[in-house]
GROMACS .gro file of N, CA and C in nm:
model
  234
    1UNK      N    1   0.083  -0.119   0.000
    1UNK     CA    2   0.000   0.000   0.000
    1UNK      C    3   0.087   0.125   0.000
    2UNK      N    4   0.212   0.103   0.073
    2UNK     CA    5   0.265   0.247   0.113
    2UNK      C    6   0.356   0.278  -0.033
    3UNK      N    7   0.382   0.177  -0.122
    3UNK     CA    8   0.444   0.173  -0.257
    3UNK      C    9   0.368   0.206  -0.399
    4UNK      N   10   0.255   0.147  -0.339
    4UNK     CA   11   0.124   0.206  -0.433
    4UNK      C   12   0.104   0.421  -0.405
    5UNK      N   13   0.094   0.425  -0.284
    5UNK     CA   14   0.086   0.539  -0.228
    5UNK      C   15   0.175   0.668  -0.291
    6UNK      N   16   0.293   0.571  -0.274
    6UNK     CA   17   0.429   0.678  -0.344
    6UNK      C   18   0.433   0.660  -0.500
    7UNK      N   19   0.393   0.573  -0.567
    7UNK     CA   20   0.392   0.587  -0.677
    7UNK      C   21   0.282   0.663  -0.748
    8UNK      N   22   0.116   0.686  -0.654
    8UNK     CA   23   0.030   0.763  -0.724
    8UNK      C   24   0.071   0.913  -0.710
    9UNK      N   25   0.158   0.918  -0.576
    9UNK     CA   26   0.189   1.075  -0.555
    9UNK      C   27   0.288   1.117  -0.686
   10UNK      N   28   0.396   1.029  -0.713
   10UNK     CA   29   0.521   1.083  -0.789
   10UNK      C   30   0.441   1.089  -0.914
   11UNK      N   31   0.302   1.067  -0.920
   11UNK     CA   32   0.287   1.027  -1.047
   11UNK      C   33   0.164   1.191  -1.080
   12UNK      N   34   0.165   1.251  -0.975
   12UNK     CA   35   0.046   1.367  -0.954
   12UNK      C   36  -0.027   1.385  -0.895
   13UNK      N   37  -0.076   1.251  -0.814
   13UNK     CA   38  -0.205   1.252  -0.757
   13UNK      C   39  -0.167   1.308  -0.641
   14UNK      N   40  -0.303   1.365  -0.613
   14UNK     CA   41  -0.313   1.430  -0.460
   14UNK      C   42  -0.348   1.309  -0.374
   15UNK      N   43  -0.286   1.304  -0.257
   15UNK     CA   44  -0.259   1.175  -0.190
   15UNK      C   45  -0.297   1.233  -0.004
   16UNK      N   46  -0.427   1.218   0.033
   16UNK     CA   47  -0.487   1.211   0.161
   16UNK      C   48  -0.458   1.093   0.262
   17UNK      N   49  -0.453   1.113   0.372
   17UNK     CA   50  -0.348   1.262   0.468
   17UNK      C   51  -0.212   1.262   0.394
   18UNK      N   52  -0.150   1.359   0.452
   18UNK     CA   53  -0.051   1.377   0.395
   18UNK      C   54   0.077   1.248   0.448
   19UNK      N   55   0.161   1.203   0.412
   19UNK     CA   56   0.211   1.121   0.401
   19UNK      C   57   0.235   1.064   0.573
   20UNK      N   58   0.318   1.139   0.639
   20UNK     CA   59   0.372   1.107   0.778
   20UNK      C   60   0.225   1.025   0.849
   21UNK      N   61   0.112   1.068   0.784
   21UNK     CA   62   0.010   1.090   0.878
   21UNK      C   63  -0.122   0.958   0.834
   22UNK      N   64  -0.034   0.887   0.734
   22UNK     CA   65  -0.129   0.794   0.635
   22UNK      C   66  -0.141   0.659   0.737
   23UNK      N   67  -0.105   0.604   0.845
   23UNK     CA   68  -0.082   0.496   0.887
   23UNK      C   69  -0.123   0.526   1.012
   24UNK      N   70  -0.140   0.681   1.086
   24UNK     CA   71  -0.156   0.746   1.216
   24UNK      C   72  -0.266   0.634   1.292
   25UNK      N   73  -0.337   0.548   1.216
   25UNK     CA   74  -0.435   0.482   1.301
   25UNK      C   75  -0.379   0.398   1.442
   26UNK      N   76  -0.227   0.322   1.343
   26UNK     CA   77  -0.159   0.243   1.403
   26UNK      C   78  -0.064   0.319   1.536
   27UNK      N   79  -0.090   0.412   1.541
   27UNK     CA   80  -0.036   0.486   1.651
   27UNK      C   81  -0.079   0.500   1.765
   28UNK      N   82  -0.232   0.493   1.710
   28UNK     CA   83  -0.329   0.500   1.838
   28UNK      C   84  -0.327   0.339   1.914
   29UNK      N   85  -0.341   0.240   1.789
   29UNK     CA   86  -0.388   0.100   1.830
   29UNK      C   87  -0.215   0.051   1.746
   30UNK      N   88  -0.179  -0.021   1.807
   30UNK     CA   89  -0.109  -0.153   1.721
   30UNK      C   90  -0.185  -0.241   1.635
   31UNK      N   91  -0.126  -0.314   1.520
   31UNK     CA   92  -0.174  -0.354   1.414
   31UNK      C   93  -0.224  -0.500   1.476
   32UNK      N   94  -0.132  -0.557   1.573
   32UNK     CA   95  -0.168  -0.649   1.608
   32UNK      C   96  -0.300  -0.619   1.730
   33UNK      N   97  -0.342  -0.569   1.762
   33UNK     CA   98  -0.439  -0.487   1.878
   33UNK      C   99  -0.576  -0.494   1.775
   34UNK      N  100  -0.585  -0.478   1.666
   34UNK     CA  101  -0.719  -0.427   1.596
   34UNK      C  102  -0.794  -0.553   1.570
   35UNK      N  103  -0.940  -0.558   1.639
   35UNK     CA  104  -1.006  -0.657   1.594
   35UNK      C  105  -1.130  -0.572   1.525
   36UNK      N  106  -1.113  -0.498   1.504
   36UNK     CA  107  -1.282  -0.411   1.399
   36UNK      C  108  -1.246  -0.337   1.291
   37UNK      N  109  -1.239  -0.331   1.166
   37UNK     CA  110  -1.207  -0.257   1.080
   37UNK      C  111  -1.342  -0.171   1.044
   38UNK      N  112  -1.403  -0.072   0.988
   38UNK     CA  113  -1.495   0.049   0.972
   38UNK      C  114  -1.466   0.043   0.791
   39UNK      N  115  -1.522  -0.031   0.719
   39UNK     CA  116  -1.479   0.088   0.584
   39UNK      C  117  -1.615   0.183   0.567
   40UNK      N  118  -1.538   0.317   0.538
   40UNK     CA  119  -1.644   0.416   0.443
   40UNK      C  120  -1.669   0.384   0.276
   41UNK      N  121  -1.770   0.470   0.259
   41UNK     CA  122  -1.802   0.500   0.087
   41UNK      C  123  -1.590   0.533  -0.001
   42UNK      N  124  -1.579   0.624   0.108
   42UNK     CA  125  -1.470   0.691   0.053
   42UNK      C  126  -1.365   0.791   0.191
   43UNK      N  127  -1.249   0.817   0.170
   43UNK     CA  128  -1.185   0.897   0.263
   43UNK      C  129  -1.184   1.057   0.238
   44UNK      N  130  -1.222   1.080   0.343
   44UNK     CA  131  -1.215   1.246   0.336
   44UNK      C  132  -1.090   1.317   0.193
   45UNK      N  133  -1.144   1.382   0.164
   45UNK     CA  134  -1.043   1.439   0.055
   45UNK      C  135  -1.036   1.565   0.047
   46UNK      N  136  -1.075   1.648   0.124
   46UNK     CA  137  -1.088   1.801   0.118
   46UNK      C  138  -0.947   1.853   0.239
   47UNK      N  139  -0.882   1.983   0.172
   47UNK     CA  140  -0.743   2.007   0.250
   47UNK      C  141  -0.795   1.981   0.386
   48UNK      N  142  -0.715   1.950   0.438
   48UNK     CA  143  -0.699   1.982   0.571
   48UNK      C  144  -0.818   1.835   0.659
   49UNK      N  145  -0.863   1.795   0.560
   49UNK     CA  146  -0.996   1.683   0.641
   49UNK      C  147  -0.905   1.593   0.699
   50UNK      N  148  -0.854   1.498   0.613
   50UNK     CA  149  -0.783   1.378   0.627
   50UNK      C  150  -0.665   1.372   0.722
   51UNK      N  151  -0.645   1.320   0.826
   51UNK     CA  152  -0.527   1.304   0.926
   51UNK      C  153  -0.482   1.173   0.973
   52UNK      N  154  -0.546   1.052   0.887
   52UNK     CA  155  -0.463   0.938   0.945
   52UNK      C  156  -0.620   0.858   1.041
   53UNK      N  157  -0.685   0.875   1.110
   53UNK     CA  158  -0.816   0.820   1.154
   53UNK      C  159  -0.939   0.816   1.100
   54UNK      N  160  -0.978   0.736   1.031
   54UNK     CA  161  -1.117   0.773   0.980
   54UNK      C  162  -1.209   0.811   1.071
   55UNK      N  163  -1.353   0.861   0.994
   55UNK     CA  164  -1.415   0.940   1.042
   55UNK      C  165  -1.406   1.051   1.127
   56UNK      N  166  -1.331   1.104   1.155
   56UNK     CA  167  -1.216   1.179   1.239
   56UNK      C  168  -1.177   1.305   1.206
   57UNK      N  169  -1.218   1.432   1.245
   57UNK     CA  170  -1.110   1.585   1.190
   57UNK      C  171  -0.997   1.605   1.304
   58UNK      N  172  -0.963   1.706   1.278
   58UNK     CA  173  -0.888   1.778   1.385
   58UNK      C  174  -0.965   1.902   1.441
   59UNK      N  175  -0.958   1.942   1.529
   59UNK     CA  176  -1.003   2.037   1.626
   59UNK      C  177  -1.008   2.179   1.541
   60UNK      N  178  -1.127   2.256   1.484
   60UNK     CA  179  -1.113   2.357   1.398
   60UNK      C  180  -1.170   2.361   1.239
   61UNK      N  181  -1.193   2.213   1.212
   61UNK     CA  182  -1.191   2.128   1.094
   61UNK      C  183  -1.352   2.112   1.066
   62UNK      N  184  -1.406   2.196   0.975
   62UNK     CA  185  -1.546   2.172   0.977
   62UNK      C  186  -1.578   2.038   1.002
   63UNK      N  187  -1.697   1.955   1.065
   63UNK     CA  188  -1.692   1.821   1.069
   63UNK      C  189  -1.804   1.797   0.953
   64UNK      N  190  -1.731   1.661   0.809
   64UNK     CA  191  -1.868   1.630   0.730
   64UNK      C  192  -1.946   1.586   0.750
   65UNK      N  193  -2.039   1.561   0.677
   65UNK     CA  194  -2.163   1.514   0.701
   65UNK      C  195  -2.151   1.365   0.734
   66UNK      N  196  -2.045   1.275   0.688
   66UNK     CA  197  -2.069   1.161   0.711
   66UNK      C  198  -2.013   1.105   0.867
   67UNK      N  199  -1.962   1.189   0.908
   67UNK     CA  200  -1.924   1.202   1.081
   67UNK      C  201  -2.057   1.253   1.162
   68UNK      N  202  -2.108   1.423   1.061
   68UNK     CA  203  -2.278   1.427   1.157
   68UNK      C  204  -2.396   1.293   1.175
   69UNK      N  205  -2.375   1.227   1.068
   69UNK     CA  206  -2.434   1.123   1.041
   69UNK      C  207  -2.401   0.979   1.161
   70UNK      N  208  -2.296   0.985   1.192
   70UNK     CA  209  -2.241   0.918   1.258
   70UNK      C  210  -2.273   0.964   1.433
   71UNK      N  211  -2.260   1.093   1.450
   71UNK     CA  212  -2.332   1.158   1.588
   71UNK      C  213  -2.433   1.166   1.583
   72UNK      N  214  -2.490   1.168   1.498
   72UNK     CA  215  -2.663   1.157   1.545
   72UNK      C  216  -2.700   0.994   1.543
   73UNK      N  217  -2.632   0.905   1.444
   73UNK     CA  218  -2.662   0.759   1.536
   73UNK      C  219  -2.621   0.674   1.663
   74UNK      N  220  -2.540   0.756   1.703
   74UNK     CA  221  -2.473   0.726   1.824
   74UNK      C  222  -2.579   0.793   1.914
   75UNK      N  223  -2.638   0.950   1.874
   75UNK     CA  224  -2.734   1.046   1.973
   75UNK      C  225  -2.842   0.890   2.003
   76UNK      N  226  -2.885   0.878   1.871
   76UNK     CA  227  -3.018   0.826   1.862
   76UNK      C  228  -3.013   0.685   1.936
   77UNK      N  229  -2.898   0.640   1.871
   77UNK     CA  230  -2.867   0.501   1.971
   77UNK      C  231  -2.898   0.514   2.125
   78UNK      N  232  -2.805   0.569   2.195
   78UNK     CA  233  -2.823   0.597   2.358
   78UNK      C  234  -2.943   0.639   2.407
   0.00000   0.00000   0.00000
């Protein structure tokens, strides 16, 4: 993945989060630690969205809709 990654960048593509920050999940959890994977439709792609956690901004970071979506089923859940 991380060879695929560098080759779409060298190649033009805009490449979300920015590099240091593409694996950040494993920082929180070890790889061996993860028993739940989450996939989305798609990963945030707008500057500044993407940081390495899905569903996830940083502090300041408008939050999208598919995260509001996500707090109001959690609201509605509880």
């Amino acid at each position: 993945l991380s060879a695929f990654l560098r080759q779409r960048k060298a190649a033009g593509a805009r490449v979300f989060p920015p590099g240091p920050q593409i694996f950040a999940a494993f920082d929180a959890t070890p790889f061996e630690q993860v028993k739940v994977v989450i996939l989305g439709q798609d990963p945030y792609h707008g500057e500044g969205q993407a940081h390495g956690l899905c569903f996830s901004v940083l502090p300041g970071v408008p939050v999208p809709p598919s995260l509001l979506n996500i707090y109001k089923e959690i609201q509605d859940d509880l």
